[in-house]
Coordinates of C-alpha atoms in Angstrom, one line a residue:
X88 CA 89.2 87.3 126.5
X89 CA 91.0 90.7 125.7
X90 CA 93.3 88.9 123.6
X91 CA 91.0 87.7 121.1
X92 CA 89.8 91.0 121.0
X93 CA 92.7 92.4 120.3
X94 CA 93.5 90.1 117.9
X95 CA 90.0 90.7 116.5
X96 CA 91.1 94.6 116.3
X97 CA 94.0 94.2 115.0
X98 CA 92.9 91.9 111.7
X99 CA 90.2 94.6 111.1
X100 CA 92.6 97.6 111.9
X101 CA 94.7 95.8 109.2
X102 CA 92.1 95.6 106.2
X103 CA 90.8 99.1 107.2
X104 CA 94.2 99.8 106.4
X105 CA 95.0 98.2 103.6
X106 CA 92.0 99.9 101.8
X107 CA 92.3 103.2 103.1
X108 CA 95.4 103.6 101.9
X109 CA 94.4 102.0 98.4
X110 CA 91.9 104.3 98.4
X111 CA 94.4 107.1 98.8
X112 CA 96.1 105.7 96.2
X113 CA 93.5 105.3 93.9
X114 CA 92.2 109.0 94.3
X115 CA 96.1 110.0 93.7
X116 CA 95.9 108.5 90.3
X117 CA 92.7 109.6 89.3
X118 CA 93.9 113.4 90.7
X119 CA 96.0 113.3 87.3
X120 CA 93.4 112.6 85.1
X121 CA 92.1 116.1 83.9
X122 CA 88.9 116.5 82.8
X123 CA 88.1 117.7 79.1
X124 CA 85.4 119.6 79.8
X125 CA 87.7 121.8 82.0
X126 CA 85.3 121.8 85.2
X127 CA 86.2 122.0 88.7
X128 CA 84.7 120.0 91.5
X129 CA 82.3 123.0 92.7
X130 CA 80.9 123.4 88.9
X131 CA 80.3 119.8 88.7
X132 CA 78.2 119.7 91.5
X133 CA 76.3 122.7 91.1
X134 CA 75.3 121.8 87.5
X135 CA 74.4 118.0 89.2
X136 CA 72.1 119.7 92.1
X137 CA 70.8 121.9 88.9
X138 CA 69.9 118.8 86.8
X139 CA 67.8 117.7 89.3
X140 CA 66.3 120.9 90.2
X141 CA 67.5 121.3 93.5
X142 CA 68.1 124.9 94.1
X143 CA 68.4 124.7 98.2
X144 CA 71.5 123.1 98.9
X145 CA 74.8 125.1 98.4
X146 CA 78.3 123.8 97.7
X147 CA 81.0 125.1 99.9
X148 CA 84.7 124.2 100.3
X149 CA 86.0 122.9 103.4
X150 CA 89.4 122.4 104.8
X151 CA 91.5 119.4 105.0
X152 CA 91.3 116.0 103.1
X153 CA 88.8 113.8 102.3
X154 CA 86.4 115.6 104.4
X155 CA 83.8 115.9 101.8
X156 CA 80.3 115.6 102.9
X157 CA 76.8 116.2 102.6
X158 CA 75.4 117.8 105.3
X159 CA 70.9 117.5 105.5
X160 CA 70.6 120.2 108.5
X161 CA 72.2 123.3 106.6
X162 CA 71.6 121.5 103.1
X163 CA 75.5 121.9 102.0
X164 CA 77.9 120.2 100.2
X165 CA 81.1 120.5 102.0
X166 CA 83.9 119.7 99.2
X167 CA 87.5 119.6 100.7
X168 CA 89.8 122.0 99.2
X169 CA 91.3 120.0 96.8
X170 CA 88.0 118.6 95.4
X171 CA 86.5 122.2 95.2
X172 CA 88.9 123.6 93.3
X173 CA 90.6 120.8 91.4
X174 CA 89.6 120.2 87.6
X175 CA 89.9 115.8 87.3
X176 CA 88.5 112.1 87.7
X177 CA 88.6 112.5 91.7
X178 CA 87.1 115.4 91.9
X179 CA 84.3 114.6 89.6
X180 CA 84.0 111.2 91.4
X181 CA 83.8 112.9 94.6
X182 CA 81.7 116.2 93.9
X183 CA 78.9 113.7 92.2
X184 CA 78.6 111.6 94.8
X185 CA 78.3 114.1 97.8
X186 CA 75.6 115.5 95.3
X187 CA 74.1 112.3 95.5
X188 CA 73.0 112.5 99.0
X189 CA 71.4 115.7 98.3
X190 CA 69.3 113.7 95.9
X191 CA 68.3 111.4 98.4
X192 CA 67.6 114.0 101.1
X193 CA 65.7 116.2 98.2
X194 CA 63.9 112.4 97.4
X195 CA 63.1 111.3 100.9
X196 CA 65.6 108.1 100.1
X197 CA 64.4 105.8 103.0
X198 CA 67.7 104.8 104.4
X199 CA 69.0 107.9 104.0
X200 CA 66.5 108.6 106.4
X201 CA 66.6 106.0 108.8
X202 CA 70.3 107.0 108.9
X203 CA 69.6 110.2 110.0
X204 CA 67.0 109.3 112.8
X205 CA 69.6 107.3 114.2
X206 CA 72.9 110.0 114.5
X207 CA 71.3 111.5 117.4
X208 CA 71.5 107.8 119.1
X209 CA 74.5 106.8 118.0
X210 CA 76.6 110.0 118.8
X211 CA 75.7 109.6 122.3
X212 CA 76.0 105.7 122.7
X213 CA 78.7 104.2 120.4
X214 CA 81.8 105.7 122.2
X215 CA 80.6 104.4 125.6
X216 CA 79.2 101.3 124.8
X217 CA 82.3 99.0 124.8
X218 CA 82.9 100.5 128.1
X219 CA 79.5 99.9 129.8
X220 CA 79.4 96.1 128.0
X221 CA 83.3 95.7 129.9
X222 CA 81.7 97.1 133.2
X223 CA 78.9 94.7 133.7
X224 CA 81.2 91.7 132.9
X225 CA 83.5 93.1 135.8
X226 CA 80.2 93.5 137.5
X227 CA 79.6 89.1 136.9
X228 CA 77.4 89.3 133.7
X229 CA 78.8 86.7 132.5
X230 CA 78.2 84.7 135.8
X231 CA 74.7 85.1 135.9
X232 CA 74.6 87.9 138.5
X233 CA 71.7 90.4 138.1
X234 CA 72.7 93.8 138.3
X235 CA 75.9 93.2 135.7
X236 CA 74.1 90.9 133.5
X237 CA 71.7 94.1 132.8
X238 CA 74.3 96.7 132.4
X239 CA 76.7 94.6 129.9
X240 CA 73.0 94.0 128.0
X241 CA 72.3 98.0 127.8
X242 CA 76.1 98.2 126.5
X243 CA 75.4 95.6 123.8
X244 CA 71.8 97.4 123.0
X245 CA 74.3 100.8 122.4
X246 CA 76.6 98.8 120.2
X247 CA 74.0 97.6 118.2
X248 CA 72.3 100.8 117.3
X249 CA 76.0 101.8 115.9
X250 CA 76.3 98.2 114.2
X251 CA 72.6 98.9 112.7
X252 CA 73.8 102.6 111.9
X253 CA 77.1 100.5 109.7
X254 CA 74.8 98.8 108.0
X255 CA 72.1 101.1 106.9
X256 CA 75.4 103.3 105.6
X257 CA 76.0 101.0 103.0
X258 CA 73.0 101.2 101.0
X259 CA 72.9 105.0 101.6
X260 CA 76.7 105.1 100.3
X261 CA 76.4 102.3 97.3
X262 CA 73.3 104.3 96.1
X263 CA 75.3 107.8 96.2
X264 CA 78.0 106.8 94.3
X265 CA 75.0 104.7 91.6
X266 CA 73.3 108.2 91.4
X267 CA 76.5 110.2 90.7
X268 CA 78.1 107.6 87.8
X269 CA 74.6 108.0 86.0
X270 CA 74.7 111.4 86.5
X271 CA 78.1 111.8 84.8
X272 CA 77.7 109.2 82.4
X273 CA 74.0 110.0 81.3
X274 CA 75.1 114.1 81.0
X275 CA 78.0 113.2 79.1
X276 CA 79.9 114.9 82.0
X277 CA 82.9 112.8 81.6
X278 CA 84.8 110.5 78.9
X279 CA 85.0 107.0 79.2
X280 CA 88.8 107.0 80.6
X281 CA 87.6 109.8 83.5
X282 CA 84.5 107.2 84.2
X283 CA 86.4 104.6 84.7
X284 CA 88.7 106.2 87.2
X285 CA 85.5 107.6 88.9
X286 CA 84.1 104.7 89.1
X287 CA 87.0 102.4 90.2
X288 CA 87.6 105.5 93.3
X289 CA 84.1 105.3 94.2
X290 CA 84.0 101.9 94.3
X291 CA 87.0 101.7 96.8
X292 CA 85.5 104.6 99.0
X293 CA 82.5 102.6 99.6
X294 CA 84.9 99.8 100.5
X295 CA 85.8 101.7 103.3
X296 CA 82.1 101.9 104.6
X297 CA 82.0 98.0 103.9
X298 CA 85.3 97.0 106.2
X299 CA 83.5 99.4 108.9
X300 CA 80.4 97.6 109.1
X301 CA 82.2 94.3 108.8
X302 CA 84.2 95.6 112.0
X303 CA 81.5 96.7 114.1
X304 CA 79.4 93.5 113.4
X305 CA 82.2 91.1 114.2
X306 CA 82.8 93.8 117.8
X307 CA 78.8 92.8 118.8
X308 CA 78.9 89.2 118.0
X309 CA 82.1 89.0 120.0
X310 CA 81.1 91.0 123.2
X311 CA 77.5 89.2 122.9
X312 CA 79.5 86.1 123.0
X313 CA 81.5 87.1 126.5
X314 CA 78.0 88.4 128.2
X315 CA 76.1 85.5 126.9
X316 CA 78.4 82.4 126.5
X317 CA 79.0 82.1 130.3
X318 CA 75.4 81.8 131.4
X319 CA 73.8 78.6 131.7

């Protein structure tokens, strides 16, 4: 059984890989694509949140890489360092699409907000939920017996609010990046070379989300399969 898994693991570990680092990749490339009209990732997204009249939400740096976020309690964008200050493709990409979930938030984007009623779940539940699953098949859930049958059920029930919380990402993330390559195309933000290597960067960033989902779905079908394929 835990060598499936692990095999399981390991074939998704792999792909998450492979398009992380193309991702990293990518966003190297398109760091050397200077913008013409000589803006940095902060001015980008102010001007974006301005466009669409949002005067609330505030756009900070933040250390490290790739840490760029949007975050609806304190209504910030965090831009890493590099994004903030850097003047390219990436950066644009990046900036606009952070900017796009303050759109959402400033919207009321549905599954930006089903998203959000689900954190509070999720953070508790999805780092023990393997572990409470793995318990009540120790415990004979997959033998029929009672007590374990119910506790590898609550772990699947956790692992399912974080397989739900993948999924409803996606849409949140695809619609981020949609909102932020209008932006910059419609606003004449960037030329058609810097587009296109926004576009291709954001598109492999959303990637990421998708191999995530992909992971955590194939996780719950699995353990479902160990609590549930041994019972009669």
């Amino acid at each position: 059984m835990l060598i499936q898994y692990y095999i399981l693991l390991g074939a998704i570990a792999l792909v998450s890989w492979l398009v992380s680092s193309t991702l990293k990749r990518k966003f190297e490339k398109y760091s050397k694509v200077q913008l013409r009209n000589g803006m940095s990732g902060a001015e980008i997204a102010e001007k974006m949140l301005a466009d669409h009249g949002i005067s609330d939400v505030e756009v900070i740096s933040t250390p490290g890489r790739l840490t760029d976020h949007y975050n609806p309690k304190n209504k910030t964008v965090n831009l890493s360092e590099a994004v903030y200050n850097q003047r390219n493709a990436a950066a644009a990409a990046v900036a606009a699409h952070e900017c796009g979930h303050a759109v959402q938030h400033a919207q009321a984007y549905s599954w930006l907000q089903m998203r959000s009623t689900l954190v509070p779940v999720v953070s508790v539940t999805s780092g023990m939920s393997q572990w409470v699953v793995v318990g009540g098949l120790m415990l004979g859930a997959a033998a029929g017996l009672g007590f374990g049958y119910y506790v590898a059920v609550a772990g699947l029930v956790m692992m399912g609010f974080a397989t739900l919380f993948s999924f409803i990402t996606l849409p949140v993330e695809y619609d981020a990046s949609n909102r932020a390559l209008a932006w910059l195309k419609n606003k004449n933000m960037v030329s058609q070379q810097e587009y296109a290597g926004s576009e291709d960067a954001l598109k492999w960033a959303a990637r990421t989300y998708l191999v995530a989902a992909i992971g955590a779905l194939a996780s719950l079908v699995y353990w479902g399969l160990q609590v549930f394929g041994g019972r009669d």
